[in-house]
Every structure is written in C-alpha cells, then in structure tokens.
PDB file of C-alpha atoms in Angstrom:
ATOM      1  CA  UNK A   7      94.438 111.957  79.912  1.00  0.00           C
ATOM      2  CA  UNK A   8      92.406 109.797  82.223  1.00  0.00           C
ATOM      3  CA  UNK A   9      90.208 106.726  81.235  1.00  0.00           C
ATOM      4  CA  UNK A  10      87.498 107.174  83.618  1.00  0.00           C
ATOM      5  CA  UNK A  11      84.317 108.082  82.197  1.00  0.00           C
ATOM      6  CA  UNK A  12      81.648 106.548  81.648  1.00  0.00           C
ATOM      7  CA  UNK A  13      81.054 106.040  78.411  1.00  0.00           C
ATOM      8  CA  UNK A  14      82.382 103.717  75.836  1.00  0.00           C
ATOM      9  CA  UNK A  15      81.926 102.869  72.374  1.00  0.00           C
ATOM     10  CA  UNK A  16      82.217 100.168  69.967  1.00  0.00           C
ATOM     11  CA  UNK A  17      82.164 100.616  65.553  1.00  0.00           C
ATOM     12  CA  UNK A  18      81.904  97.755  63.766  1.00  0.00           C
ATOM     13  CA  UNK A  19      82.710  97.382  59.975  1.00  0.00           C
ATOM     14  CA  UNK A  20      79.514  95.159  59.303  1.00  0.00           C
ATOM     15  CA  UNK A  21      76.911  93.541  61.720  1.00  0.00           C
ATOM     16  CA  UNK A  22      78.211  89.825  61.796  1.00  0.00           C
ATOM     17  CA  UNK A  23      78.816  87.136  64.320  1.00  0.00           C
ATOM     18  CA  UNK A  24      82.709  87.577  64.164  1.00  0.00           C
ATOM     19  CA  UNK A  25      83.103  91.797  64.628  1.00  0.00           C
ATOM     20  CA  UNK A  26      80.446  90.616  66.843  1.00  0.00           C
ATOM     21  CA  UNK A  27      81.982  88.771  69.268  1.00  0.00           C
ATOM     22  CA  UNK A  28      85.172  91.360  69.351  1.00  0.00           C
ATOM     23  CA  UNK A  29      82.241  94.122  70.522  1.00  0.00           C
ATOM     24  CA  UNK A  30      81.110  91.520  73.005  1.00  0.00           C
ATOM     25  CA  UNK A  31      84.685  90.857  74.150  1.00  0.00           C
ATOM     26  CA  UNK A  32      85.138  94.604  74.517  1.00  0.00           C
ATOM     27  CA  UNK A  33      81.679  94.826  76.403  1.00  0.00           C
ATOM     28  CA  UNK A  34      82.207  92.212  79.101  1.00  0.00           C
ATOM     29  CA  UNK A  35      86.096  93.766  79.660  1.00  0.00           C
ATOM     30  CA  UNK A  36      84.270  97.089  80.080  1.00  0.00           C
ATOM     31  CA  UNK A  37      81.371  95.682  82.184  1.00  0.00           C
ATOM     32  CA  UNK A  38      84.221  93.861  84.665  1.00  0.00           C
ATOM     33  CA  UNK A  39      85.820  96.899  85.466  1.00  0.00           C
ATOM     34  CA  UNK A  40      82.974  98.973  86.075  1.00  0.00           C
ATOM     35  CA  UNK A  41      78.938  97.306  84.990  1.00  0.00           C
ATOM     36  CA  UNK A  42      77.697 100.952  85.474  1.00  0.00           C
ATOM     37  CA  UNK A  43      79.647 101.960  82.143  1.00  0.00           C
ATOM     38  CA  UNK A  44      77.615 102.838  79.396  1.00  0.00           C
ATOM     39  CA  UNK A  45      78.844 101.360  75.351  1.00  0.00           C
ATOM     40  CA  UNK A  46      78.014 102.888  72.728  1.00  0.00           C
ATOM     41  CA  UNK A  47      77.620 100.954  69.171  1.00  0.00           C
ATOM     42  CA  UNK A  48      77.668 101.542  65.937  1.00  0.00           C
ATOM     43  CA  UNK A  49      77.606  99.418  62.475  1.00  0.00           C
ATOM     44  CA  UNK A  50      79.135 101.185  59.426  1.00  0.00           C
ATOM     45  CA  UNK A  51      77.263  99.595  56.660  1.00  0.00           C
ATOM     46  CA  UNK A  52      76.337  96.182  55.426  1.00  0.00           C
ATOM     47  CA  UNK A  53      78.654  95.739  52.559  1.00  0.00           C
ATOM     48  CA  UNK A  54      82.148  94.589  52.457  1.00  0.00           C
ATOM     49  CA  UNK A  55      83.164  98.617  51.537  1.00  0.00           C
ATOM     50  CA  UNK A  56      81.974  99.250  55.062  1.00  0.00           C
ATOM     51  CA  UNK A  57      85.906  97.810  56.258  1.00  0.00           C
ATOM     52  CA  UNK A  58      87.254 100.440  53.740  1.00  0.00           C
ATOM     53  CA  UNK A  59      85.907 103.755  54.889  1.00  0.00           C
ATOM     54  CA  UNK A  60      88.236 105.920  57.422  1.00  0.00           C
ATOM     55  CA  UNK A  61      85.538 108.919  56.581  1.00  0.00           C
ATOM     56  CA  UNK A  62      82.629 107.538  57.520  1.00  0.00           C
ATOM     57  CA  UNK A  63      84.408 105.668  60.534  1.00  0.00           C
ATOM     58  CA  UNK A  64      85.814 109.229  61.613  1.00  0.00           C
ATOM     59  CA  UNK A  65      82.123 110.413  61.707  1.00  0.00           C
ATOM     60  CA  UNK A  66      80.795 107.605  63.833  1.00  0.00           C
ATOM     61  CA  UNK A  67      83.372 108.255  66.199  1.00  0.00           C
ATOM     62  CA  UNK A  68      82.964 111.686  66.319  1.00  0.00           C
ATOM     63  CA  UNK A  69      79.462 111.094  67.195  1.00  0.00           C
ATOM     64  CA  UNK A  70      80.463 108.859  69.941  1.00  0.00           C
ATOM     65  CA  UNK A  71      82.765 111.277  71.357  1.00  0.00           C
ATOM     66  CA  UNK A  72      80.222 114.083  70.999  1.00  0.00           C
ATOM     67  CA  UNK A  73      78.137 111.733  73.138  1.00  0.00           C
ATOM     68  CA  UNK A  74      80.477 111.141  76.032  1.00  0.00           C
ATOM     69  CA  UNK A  75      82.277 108.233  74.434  1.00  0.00           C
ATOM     70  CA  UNK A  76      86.326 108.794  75.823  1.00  0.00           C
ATOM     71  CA  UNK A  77      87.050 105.635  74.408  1.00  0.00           C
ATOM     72  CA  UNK A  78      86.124 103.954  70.964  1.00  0.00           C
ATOM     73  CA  UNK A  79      87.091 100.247  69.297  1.00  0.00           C
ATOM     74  CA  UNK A  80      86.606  99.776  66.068  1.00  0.00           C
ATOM     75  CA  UNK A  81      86.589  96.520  64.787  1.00  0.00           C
ATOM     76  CA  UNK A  82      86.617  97.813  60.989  1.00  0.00           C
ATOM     77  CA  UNK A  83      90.142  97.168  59.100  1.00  0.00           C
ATOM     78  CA  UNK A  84      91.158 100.551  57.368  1.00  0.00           C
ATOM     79  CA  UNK A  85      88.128 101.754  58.765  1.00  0.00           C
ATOM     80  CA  UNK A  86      89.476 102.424  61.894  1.00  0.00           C
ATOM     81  CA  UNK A  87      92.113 105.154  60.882  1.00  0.00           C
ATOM     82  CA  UNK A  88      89.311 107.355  60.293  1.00  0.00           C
ATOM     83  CA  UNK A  89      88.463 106.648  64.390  1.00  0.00           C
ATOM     84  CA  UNK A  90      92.231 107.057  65.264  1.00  0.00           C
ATOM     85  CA  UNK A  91      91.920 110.808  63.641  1.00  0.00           C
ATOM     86  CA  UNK A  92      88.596 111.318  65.500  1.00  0.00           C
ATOM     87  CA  UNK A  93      90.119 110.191  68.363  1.00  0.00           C
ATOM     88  CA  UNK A  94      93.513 112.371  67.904  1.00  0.00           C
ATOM     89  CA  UNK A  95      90.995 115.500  67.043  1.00  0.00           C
ATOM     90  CA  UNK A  96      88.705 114.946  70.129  1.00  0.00           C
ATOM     91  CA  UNK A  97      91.757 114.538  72.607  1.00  0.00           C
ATOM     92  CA  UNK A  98      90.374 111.243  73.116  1.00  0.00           C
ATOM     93  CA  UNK A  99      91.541 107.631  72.872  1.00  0.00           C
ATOM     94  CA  UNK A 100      90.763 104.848  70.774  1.00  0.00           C
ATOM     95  CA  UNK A 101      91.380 100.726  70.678  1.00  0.00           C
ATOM     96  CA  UNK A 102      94.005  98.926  67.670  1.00  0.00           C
ATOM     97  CA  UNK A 103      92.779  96.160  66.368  1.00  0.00           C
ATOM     98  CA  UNK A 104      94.431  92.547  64.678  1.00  0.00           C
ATOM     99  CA  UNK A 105      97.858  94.038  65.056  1.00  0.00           C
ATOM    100  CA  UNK A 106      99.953  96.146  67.067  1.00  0.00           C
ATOM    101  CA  UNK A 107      98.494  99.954  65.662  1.00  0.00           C
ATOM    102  CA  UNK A 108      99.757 102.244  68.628  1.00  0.00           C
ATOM    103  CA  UNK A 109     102.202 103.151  66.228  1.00  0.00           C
ATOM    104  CA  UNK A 110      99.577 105.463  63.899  1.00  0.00           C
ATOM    105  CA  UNK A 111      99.060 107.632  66.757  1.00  0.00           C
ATOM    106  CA  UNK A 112     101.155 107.474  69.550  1.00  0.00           C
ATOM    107  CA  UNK A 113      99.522 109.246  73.111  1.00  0.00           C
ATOM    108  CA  UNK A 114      95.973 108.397  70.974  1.00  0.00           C
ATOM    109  CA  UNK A 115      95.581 104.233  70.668  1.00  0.00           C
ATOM    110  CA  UNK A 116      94.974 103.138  73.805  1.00  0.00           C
ATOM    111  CA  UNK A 117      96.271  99.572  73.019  1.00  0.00           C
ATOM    112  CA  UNK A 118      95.924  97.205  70.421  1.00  0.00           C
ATOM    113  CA  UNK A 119      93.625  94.215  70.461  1.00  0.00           C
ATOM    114  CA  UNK A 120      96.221  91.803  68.959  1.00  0.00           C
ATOM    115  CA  UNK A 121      96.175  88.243  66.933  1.00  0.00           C
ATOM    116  CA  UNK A 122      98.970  86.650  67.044  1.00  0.00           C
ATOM    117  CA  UNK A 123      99.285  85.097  63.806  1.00  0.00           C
ATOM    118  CA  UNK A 124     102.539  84.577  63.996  1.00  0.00           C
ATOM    119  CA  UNK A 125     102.376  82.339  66.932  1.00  0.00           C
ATOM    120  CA  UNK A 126      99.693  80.847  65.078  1.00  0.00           C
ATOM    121  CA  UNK A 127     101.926  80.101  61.847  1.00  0.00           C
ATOM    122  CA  UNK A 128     104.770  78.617  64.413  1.00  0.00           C
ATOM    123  CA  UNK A 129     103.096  76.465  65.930  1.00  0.00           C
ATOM    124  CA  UNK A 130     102.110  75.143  63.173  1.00  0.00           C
ATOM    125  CA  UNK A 131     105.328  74.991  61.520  1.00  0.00           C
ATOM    126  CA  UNK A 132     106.677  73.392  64.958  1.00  0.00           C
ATOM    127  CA  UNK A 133     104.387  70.793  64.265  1.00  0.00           C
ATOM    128  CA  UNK A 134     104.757  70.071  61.099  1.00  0.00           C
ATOM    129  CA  UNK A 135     108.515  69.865  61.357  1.00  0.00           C
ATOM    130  CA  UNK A 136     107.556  67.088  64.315  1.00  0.00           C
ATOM    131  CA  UNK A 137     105.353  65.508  61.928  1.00  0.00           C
ATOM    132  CA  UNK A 138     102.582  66.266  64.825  1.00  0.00           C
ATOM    133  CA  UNK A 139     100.564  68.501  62.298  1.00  0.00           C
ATOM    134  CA  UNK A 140      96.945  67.790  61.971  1.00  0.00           C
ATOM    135  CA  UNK A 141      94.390  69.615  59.335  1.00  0.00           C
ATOM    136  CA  UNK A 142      91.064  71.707  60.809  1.00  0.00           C
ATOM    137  CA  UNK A 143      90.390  74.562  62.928  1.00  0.00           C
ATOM    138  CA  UNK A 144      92.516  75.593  65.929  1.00  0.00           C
ATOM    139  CA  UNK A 145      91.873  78.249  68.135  1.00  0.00           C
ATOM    140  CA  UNK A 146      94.234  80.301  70.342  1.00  0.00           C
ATOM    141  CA  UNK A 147      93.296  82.601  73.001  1.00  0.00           C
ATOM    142  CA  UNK A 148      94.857  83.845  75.760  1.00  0.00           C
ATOM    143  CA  UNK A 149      96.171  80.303  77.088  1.00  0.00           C
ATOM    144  CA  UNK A 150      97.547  79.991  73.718  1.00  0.00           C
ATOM    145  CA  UNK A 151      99.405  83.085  72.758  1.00  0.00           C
ATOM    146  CA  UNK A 152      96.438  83.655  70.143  1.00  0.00           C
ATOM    147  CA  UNK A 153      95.618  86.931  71.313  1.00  0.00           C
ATOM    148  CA  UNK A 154      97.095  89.805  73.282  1.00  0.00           C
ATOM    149  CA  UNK A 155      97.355  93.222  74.228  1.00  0.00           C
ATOM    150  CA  UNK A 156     100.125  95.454  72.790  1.00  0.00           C
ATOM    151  CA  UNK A 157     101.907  97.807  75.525  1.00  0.00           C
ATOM    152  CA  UNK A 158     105.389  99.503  73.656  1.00  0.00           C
ATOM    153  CA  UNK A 159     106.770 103.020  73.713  1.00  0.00           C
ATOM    154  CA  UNK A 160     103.853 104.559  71.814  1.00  0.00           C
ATOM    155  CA  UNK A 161     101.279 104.196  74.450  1.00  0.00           C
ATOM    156  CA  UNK A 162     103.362 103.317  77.405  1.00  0.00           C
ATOM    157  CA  UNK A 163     102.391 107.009  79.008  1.00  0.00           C
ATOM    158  CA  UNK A 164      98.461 106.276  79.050  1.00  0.00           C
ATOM    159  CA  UNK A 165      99.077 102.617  80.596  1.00  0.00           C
ATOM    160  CA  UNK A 166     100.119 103.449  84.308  1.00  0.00           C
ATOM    161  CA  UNK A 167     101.384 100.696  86.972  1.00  0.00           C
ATOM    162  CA  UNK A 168      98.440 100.085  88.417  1.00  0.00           C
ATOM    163  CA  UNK A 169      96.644  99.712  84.918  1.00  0.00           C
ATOM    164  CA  UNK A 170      99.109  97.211  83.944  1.00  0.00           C
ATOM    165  CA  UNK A 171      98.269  95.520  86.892  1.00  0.00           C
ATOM    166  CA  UNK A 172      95.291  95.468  86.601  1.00  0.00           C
ATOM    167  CA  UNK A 173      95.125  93.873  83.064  1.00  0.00           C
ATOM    168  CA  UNK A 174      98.039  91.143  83.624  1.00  0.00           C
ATOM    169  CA  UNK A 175      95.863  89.906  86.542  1.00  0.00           C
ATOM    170  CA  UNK A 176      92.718  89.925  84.834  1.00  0.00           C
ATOM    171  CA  UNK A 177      93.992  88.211  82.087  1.00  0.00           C
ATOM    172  CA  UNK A 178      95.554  85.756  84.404  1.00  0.00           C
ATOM    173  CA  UNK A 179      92.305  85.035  85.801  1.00  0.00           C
ATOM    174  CA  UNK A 180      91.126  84.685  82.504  1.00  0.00           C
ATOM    175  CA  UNK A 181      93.905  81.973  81.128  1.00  0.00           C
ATOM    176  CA  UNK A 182      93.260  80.216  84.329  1.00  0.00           C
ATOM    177  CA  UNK A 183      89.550  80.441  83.888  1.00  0.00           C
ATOM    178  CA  UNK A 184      88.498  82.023  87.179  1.00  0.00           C
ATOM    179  CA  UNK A 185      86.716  84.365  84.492  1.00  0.00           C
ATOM    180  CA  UNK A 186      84.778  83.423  81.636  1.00  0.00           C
ATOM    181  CA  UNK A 187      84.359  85.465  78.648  1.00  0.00           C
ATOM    182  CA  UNK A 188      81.150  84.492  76.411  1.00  0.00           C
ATOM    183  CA  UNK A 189      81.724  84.078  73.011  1.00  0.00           C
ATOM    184  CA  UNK A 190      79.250  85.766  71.159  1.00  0.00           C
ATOM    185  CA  UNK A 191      78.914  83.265  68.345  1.00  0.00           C
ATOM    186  CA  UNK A 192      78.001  80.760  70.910  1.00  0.00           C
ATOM    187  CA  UNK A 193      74.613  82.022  71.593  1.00  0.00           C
ATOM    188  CA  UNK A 194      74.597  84.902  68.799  1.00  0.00           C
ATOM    189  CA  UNK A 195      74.593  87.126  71.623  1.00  0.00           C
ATOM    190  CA  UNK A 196      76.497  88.957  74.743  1.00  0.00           C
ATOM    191  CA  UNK A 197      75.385  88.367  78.455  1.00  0.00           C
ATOM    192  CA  UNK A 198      76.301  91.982  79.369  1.00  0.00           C
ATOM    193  CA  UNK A 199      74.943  95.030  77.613  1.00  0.00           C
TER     194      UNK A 199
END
C-alpha cells in the first residue's frame, strides 16, 4: 500500500485543547511533507463516553475513508480500535496513539504516536535517587525522550528506507529546532489548516 494521497484525517475523542494540539501536531507533520494535503476532522462527542466508543469511531473513519482519507489518527483512547477495524476493512491505514498499538493490526497502523512514560517515570526516579528531584510540571518532547514514533516488526513493511529517512531527519531538525512545531494550546489554535 502506498501513502500518497491526498487526503488525511484526524478523530478526536472530545473537542479540547489537549486532543487538540495532537490534531495540530498531526496537521503541521502532514502540511511539511506536502501543504497541498487535504485533513479531514472529526470530534466524536462532547462527553467523556466519546473516548469509549470503537463503533461510532469505526463510522467516522469510514466516512473519512469514503471521502478519500488513506490515512486516519485518532486521538480517542479505546475509541480508536473502532478506526483500526475501519482502517483494516477499507485496506487503508491508520495512526496508534499514547503507546506502541501496531500490534492490534499489523500491515494496518501506520505507526504509533508514542509517550514515553516510562522515560518519564525514570527520570524521575534517577532524580530522586540523586536527591535532584523537584515537584511541578515537566515536559518531554522529542529532545527529551517524551515522545516518539514506534517502528517494530508489525509495521516495518509500510515504513520503507527512504520513509525512515525521511522521519529520523525531520525529527532531527525538530530536536535541534531548525523546525518549530506550534503548540496548539499556546494560541488555542494551529498555524496550518
């Protein structure tokens, strides 16, 4: 399967400033590799239920796919394994999210946006046990191992050589910050659309 139309979509649980800024992640990735792509978005309700509904995510997804989407994200917990079947039906592809989810079905995730929580709960340990550790709010990215992409044996036949490429060096450029990703919640919006 290629990854080369364009059209892509975005489904998130609820319409707030952190699924938010995942979307607007997604968005500027898409919009850096090619601003002439299309996204596609969708919110599946307004109530905390909305990150427990693989049905209703399935539908949204189906509609996105039925609208040229060849790629979906959804940012929507349990949600989402109602877009991984859509996905798996359609022949298409869709996005993990939090954790490694390539797994659920392999040829059919894409990748996985990943947090690294672990390296999170580490560091943290690490500092504590060098009595460096300091209460508040610390935030990883890139830089700091926060976040990642997953690439194993379940989608290692959809990420070719020159796609790997590709995303190491972008997210090179973004660690080193040549580019700058917006964070949605700065400005409550996204500077690409």
């Amino acid at each position: 399967r290629k990854v080369c139309k364009s059209i892509k979509a975005a489904i998130n649980a609820m319409n707030m400033p952190l699924l938010n800024a995942f979307e607007c992640g997604y968005v500027q990735g898409v919009k850096y590799i090619d601003p002439k792509v299309e996204v596609l978005s969708n919110v599946v309700g307004s109530t905390p239920t909305s990150f427990n509904d693989p049905g209703r995510g399935g539908e949204i997804a189906k509609s996105q796919f039925d609208r040229g989407a060849d790629v979906v994200f959804p940012v929507a917990g349990p949600t989402g394994l109602g877009v991984f079947q859509a996905a798996k039906d359609a022949k298409k592809l869709a996005i993990g999210v939090d954790s490694n989810q390539n797994h659920i079905h392999p040829g059919v995730v894409l990748t996985s946006m990943v947090k690294r929580i672990d390296q999170a709960v580490y560091d943290s340990l690490l500092a504590a046990k060098n009595q460096k550790w300091q209460a508040g709010v610390q935030e990883m990215g890139l830089k700091e191992g926060g976040v990642d992409w997953a690439l194993d044996q379940h989608n290692r036949k959809l990420i070719s050589a020159e796609m790997e490429k590709k995303i190491n060096d972008v997210k090179a450029q973004i660690i080193s910050g040549k580019i700058k990703v917006v964070d949605f919640r700065a400005n409550n919006s996204c500077p690409v659309r």
